[in-house]
Each structure stands twice: as structure tokens, then as C-alpha cells.
Tab-separated table of C-alpha atoms in Angstrom:
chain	number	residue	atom	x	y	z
F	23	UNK	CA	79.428	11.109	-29.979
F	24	UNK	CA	78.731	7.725	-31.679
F	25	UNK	CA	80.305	6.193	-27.854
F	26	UNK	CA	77.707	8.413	-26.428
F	27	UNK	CA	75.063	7.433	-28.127
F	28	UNK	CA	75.912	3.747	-28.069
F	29	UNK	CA	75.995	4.358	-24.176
F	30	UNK	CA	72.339	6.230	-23.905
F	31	UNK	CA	71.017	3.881	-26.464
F	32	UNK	CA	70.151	1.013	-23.889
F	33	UNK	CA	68.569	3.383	-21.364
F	34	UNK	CA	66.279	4.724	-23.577
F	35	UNK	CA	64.844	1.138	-24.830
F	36	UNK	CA	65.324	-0.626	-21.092
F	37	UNK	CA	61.547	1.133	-20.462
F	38	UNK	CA	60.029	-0.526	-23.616
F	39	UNK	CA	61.705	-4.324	-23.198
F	40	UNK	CA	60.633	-4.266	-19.255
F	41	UNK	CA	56.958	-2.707	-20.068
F	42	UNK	CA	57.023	-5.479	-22.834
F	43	UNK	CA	58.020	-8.074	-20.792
F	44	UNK	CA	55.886	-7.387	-18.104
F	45	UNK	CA	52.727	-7.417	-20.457
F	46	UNK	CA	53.805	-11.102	-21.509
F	47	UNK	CA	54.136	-12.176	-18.324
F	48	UNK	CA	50.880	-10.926	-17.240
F	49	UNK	CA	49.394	-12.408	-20.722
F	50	UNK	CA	50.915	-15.872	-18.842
F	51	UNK	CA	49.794	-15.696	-15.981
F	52	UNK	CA	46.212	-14.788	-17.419
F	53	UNK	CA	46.324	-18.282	-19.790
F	54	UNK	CA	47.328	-20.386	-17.465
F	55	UNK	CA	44.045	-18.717	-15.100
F	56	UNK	CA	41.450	-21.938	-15.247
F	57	UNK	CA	38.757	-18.572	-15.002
F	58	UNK	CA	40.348	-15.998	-17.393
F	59	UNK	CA	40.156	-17.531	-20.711
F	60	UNK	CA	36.726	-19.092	-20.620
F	61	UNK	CA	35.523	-15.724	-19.495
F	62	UNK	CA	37.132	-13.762	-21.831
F	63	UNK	CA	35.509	-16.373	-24.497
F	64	UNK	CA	32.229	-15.741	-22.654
F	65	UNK	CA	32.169	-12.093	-23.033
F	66	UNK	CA	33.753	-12.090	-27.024
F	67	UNK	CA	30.523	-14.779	-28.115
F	68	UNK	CA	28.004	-12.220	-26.277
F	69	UNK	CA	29.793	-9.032	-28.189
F	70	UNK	CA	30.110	-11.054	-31.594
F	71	UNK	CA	26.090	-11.827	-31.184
F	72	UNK	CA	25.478	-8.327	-30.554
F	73	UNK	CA	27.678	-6.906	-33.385
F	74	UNK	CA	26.015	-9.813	-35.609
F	75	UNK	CA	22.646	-9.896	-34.076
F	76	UNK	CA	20.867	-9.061	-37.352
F	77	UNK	CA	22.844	-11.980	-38.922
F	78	UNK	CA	21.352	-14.100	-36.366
F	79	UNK	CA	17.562	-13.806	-36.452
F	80	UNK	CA	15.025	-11.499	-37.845
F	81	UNK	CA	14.209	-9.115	-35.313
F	82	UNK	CA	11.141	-9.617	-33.538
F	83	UNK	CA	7.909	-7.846	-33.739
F	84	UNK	CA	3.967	-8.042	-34.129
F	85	UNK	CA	2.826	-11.255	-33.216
F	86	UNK	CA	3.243	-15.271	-33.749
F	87	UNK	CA	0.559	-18.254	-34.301
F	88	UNK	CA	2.338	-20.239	-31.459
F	89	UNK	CA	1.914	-18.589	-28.095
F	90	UNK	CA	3.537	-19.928	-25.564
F	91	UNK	CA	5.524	-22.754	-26.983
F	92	UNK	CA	7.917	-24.573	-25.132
F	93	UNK	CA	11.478	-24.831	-26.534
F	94	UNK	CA	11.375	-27.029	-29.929
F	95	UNK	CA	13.650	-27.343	-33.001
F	96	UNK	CA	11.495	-24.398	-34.695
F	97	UNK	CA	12.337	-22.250	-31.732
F	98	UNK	CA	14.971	-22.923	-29.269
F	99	UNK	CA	14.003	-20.707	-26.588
F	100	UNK	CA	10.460	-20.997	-26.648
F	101	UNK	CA	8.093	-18.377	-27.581
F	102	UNK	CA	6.361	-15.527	-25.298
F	103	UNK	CA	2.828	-14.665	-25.063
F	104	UNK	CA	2.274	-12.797	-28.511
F	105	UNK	CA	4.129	-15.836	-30.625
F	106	UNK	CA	7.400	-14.240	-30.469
F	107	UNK	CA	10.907	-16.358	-30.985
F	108	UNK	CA	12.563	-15.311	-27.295
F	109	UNK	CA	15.657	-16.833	-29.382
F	110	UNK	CA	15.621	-13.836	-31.432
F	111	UNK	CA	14.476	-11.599	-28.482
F	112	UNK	CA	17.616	-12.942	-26.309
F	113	UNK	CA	19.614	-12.095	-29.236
F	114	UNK	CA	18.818	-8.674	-30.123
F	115	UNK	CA	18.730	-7.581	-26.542
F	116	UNK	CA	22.081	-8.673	-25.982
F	117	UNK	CA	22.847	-5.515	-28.784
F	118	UNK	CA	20.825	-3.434	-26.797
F	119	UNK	CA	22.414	-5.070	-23.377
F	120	UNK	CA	26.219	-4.666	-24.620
F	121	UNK	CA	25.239	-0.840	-26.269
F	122	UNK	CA	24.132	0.566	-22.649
F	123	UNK	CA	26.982	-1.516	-20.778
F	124	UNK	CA	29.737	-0.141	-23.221
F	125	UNK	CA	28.273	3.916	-23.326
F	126	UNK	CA	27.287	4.171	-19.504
F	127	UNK	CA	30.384	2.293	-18.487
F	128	UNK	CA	32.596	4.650	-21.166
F	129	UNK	CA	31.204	7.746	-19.155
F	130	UNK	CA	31.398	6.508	-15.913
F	131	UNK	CA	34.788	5.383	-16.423
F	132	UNK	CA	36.071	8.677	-18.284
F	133	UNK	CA	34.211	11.063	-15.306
F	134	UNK	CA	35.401	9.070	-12.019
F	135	UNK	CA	39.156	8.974	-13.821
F	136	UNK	CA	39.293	12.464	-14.422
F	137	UNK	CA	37.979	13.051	-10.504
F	138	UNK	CA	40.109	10.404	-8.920
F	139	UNK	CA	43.648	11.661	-10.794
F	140	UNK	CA	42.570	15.252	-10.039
F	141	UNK	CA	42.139	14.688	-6.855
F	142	UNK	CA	44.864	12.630	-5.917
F	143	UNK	CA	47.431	14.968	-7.750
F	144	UNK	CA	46.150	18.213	-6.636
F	145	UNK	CA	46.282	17.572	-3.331
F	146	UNK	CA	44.394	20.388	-1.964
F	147	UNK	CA	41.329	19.420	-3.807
F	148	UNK	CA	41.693	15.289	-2.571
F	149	UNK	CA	39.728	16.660	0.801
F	150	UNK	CA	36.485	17.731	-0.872
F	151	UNK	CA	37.017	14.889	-3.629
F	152	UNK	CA	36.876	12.738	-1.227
F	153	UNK	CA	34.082	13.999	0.414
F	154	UNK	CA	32.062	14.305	-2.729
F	155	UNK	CA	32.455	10.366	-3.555
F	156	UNK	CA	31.559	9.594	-0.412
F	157	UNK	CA	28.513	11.407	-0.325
F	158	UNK	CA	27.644	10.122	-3.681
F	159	UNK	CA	28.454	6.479	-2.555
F	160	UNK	CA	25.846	6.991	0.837
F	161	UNK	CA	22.803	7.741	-1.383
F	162	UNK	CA	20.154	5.116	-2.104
F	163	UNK	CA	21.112	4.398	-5.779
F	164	UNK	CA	18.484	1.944	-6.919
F	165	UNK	CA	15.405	4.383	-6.453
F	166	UNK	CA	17.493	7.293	-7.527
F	167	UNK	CA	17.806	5.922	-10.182
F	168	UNK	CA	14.056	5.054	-10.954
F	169	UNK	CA	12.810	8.374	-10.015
F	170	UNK	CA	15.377	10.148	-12.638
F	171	UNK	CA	14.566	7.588	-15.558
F	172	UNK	CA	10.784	7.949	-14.368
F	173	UNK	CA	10.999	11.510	-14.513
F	174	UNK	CA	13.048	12.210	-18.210
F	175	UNK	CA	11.121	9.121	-19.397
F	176	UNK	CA	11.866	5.596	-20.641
F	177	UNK	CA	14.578	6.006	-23.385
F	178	UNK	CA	18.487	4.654	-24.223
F	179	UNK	CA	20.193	8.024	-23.587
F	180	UNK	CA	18.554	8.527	-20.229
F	181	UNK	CA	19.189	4.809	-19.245
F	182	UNK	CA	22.975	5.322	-20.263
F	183	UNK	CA	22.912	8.558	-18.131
F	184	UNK	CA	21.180	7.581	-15.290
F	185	UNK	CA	23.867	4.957	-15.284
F	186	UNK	CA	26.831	6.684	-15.376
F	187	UNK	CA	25.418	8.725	-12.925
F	188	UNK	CA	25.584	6.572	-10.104
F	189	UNK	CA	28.366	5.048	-11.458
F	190	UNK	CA	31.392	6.924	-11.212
F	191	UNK	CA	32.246	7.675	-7.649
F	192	UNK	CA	33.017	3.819	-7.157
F	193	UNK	CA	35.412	3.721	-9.809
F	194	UNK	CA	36.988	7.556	-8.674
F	195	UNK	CA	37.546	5.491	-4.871
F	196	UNK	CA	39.099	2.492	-6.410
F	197	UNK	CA	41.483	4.833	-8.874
F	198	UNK	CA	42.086	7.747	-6.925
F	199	UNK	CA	43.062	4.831	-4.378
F	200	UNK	CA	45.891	3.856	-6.197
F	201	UNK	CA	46.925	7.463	-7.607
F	202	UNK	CA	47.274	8.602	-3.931
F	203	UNK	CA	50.244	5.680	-3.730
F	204	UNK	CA	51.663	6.666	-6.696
F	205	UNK	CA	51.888	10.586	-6.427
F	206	UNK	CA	54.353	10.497	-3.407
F	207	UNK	CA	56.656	7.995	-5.310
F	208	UNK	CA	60.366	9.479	-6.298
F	209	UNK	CA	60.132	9.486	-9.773
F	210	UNK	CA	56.899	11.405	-9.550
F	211	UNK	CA	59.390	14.368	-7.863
F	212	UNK	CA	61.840	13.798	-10.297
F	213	UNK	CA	59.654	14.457	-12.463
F	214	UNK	CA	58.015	17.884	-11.124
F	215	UNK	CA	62.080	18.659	-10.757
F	216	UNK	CA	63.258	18.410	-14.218
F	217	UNK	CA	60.230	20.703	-14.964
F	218	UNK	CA	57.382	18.615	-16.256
F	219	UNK	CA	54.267	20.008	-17.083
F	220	UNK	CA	50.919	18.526	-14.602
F	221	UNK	CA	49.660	17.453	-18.168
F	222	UNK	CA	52.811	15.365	-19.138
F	223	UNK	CA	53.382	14.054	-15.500
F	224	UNK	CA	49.728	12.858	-15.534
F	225	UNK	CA	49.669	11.387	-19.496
F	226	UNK	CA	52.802	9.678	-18.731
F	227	UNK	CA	53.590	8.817	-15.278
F	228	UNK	CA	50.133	8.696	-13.225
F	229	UNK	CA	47.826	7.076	-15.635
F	230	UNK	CA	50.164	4.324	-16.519
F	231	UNK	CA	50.626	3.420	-12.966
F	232	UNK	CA	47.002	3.222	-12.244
F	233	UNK	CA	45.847	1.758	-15.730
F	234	UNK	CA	45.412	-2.047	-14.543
F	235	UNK	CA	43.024	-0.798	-11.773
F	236	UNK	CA	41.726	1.294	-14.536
F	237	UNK	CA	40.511	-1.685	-16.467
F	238	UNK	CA	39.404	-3.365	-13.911
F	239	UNK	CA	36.980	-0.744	-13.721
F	240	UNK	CA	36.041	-0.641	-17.080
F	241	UNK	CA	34.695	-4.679	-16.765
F	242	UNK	CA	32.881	-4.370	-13.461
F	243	UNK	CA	31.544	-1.227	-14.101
F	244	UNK	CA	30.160	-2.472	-17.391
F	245	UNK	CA	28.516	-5.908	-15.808
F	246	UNK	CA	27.209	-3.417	-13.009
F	247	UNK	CA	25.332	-1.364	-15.994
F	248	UNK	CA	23.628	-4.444	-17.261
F	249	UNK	CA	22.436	-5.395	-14.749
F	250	UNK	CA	21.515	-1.933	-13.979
F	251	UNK	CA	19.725	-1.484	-16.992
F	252	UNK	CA	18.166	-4.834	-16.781
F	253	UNK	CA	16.633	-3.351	-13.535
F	254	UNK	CA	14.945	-0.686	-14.940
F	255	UNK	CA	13.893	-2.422	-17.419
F	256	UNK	CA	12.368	-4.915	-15.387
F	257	UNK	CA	10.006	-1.918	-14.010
F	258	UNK	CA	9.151	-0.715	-17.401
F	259	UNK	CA	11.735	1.820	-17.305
F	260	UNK	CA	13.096	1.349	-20.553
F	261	UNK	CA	13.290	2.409	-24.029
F	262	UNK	CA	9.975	0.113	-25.614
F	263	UNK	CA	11.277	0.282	-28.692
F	264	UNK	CA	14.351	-1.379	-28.425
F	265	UNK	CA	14.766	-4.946	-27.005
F	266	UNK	CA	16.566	-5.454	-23.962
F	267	UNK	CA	16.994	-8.776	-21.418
F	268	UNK	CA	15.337	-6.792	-18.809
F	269	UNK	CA	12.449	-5.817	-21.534
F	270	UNK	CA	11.995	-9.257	-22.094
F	271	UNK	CA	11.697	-10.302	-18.449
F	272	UNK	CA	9.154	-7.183	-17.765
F	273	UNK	CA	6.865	-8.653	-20.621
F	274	UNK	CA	6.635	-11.791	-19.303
F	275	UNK	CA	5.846	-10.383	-15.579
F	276	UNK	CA	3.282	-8.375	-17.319
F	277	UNK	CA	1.790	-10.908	-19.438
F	278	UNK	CA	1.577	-13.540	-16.376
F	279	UNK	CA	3.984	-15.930	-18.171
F	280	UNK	CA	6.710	-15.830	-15.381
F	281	UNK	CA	5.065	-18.279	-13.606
F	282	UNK	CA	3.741	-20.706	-16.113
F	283	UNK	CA	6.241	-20.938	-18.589
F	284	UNK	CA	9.553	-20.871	-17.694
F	285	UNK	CA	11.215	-20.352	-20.290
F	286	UNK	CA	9.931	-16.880	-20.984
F	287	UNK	CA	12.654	-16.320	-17.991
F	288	UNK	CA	15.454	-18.642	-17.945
F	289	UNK	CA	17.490	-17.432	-20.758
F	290	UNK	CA	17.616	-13.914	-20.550
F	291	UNK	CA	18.093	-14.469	-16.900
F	292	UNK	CA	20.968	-17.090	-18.208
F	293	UNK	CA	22.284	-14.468	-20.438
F	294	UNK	CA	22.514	-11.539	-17.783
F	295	UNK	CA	24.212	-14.519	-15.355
F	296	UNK	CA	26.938	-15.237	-17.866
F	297	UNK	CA	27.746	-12.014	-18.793
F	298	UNK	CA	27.956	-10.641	-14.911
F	299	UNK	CA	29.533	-13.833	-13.802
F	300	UNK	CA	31.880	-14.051	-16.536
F	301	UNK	CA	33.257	-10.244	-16.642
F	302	UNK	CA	33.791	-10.980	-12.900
F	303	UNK	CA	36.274	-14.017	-13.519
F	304	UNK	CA	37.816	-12.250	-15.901
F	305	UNK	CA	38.926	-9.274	-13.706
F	306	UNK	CA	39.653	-11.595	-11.331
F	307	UNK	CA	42.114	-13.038	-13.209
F	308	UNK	CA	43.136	-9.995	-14.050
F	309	UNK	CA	44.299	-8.830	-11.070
F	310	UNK	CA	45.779	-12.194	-9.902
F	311	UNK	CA	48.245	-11.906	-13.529
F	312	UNK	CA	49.268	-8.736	-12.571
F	313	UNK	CA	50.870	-10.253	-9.179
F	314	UNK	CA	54.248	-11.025	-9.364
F	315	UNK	CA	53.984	-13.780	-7.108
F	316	UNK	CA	51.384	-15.320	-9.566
F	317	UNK	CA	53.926	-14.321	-12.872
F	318	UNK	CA	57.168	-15.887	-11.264
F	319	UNK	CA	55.456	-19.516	-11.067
């Protein structure tokens, strides 16, 4: 028995030290990425100022004795029209920015998962999965989109909603993409032979196969919702409560100050660019770590 076991012993922990050894490779592939780090550092300032926004300025309401101030040492980004620090407006809409990006992009990613494995395991349900996403994908999103929020009404919940709404079936074509090459793999019949459940074959075989295009996802659908949400927001389409970088941009189209002072504009448009910009590097480097080709050198 103890010759038995010492035998078994190595097969059972080969899975762990080659998962293991693959994630290190991938983690050096992605540091030696010019793009990867500096995005990821991107992306961790803009959550830490969210998290920490009311650590950073006072939040900003009513109004201000200097209108329309240009950038100074009493207020680095200017003020708008009413006297308000856009500092302190950048900042606390990059809470409200990173709030709708991580909930829509959470329900997007959790629906078009669910659809794409479904469909590409069951395979007599891929036809009309297919043909659902594809539908889905061949409707004009953008005023979709503005009707809905238009119709329930400016608010956070139905900006989040709307969002994941139109969301999904991308990220159910890219997954259910790589599921389909995955199902008809051996050890996916091995394992329907030795008796596994659809649950356990799913948990444990088909969603760790498809979980780097699964986080890929997860970024691009959650720079996709900001700007999304910066869109409506932009046509007053938003909750008016909370700040936003799109609320600040429809304020200063509404108060006339887009055109006269500039920086009413430039830094929540510079926000919404490095955010975008920099979750796209990053899942660009991403994917290039996870290539062997890129992990070898």
C-alpha cells in the first residue's frame, strides 16, 4: 500500500505544479510586457481614488465664488460654471464610473458565461444560442439603449441594467467560442465515461479551459460600460444625484462651457481615455502572456 501510494502520489500533484507553473510563466511574460504593468498601475490608481474618493476631496455641491477658473494651485482642474472644484468632480465620478463598470460588467459577464457554456456543452441548444447572440449582436445598441434608460428613467440600477443588457451576447460569442474547442477534446469524454456529472465536468474541466478568455472579458467589457455609461450620461441619461465623468461633461455642454473653457472637458475626457486605453493594454498583454511562444523567450 505505502508503494502504492508513493506511486499515485506524483500524479495527483503533477496537475497543481504544471497549473502553478504555467501561472508564473504567464505572470513573466506579463512583466516583461512594456504595456501590461503600466496599465495594470493605471487601472489600480483609478480604483484606489474611487475606493478613497471621500479621502480625496469634499464632495461637490451647491455653488462656488470662482466660476469658471482656469486650473490654479487652489484648484487643479479648474472650476465649472457654478464654482465647483472639477478636481473633486473628476474624483468622485471616477466612484461612480468604476461602481457601474464593475456591476454592469459583473452581470454581463455572469449571463453571457452561463449562455455561452450552455450552449456549447449542450449541443442541441448551441443552434438557437447561436442564433439568439446573433440577433442580439445585429440590433442598434446605442439608441436601444437610450430609449430603455429614457423610458425607466435616469437612475444607477437602470444604467447598470441597460448595460448589461446589451452587453452579454459579445462576451457569450467570444466564450462559447472557445468552449466549442474544448467540449470535443478527449479528456472531456473521459470524463462523461468515468461518469461525471454535467455540473462537475463544467466546474472543473470547461470553465478552467475557457477562464483566460473569461477575463479578458471581464476588462473589456468593463471599459465598454464606462464608456457606455459616460454616453448616457452625456445625454442627461443619468442618475443627477450621483457624479459621473459623463455627468460632468453633460453640465458643461449644457452650461455652454465646452467651448470656452476647456478644461471643464479635458480631464474627465482624460480620465475616461486612460481608463479605456489602459484596460485595453492590459488585456492585450494578457493574451500575448498566455502564448507559449511569448512564455518560452
Amino acid at each position: 500500500m505505502t508503494a502504492q501510494a508513493r506511486t499515485d502520489a506524483p500524479a495527483v500533484l503533477e496537475p497543481v505544479a504544471v497549473a502553478e507553473s504555467s501561472a508564473r510563466r504567464t505572470w513573466r511574460a506579463f512583466r516583461r510586457n512594456p504595456l501590461g504593468l503600466p496599465a495594470v498601475v493605471v487601472v489600480a490608481v483609478l480604483i484606489l481614488v474611487g475606493l478613497c474618493a471621500p479621502l480625496i476631496a469634499a464632495e461637490p455641491t451647491g455653488y462656488g465664488p470662482d466660476v469658471l477658473q482656469a486650473p490654479s494651485a487652489a484648484h487643479w482642474f479648474g472650476t465649472d460654471n457654478l464654482g465647483r472644484d472639477i478636481f473633486a468632480e473628476v474624483v468622485w465620478g471616477t466612484r461612480a464610473s468604476m461602481l457601474v463598470a464593475v456591476c454592469s460588467s459583473a452581470l454581463a459577464i455572469a449571463l453571457g458565461v452561463l449562455v455561452a457554456v450552455v450552449g456549447a456543452y449542450f449541443r442541441r441548444l448551441d443552434t438557437a444560442v447561436g442564433t439568439l447572440v446573433d440577433l442580439m449582436l445585429s440590433l442598434p445598441v446605442l439608441p436601444l439603449m437610450i430609449l430603455i434608460a429614457a423610458l425607466a428613467g435616469p437612475s444607477l440600477p437602470v444604467t447598470v441594467a441597460v448595460i448589461a443588457a446589451f452587453s452579454w451576447p459579445e462576451v457569450t460569442r467570444v466564450v462559447r467560442s472557445a468552449a466549442l474547442s474544448v467540449v470535443g477534446l478527449p479528456y472531456m469524454d473521459a470524463a462523461r465515461v468515468i461518469g461525471g456529472s454535467h455540473r462537475w465536468i463544467i466546474r472543473k474541466h470547461l470553465l478552467p479551459a475557457t477562464a483566460p478568455v473569461i477575463v479578458v472579458s471581464v476588462v473589456l467589457t468593463a471599459s465598454r460600460a464606462v464608456l457606455s455609461a459616460a454616453g448616457l450620461a452625456f445625454l442627461g441619461l443619468s442618475d443627477a444625484q450621483s457624479w459621473s465623468w459623463g455627468r460632468i461633461l453633460y453640465e458643461a455642454q449644457q452650461s455652454g462651457a465646452m467651448s470656452s473653457a476647456w478644461w471643464t472637458t479635458l480631464f474627465p475626457s482624460l480620465a475616461i481615455l486612460a481608463l479605456v486605453v489602459s484596460a485595453t493594454l492590459m488585456s492585450i498583454a494578457y493574451n500575448d502572456a498566455r502564448n507559449p511562444r511569448n512564455q518560452g523567450r
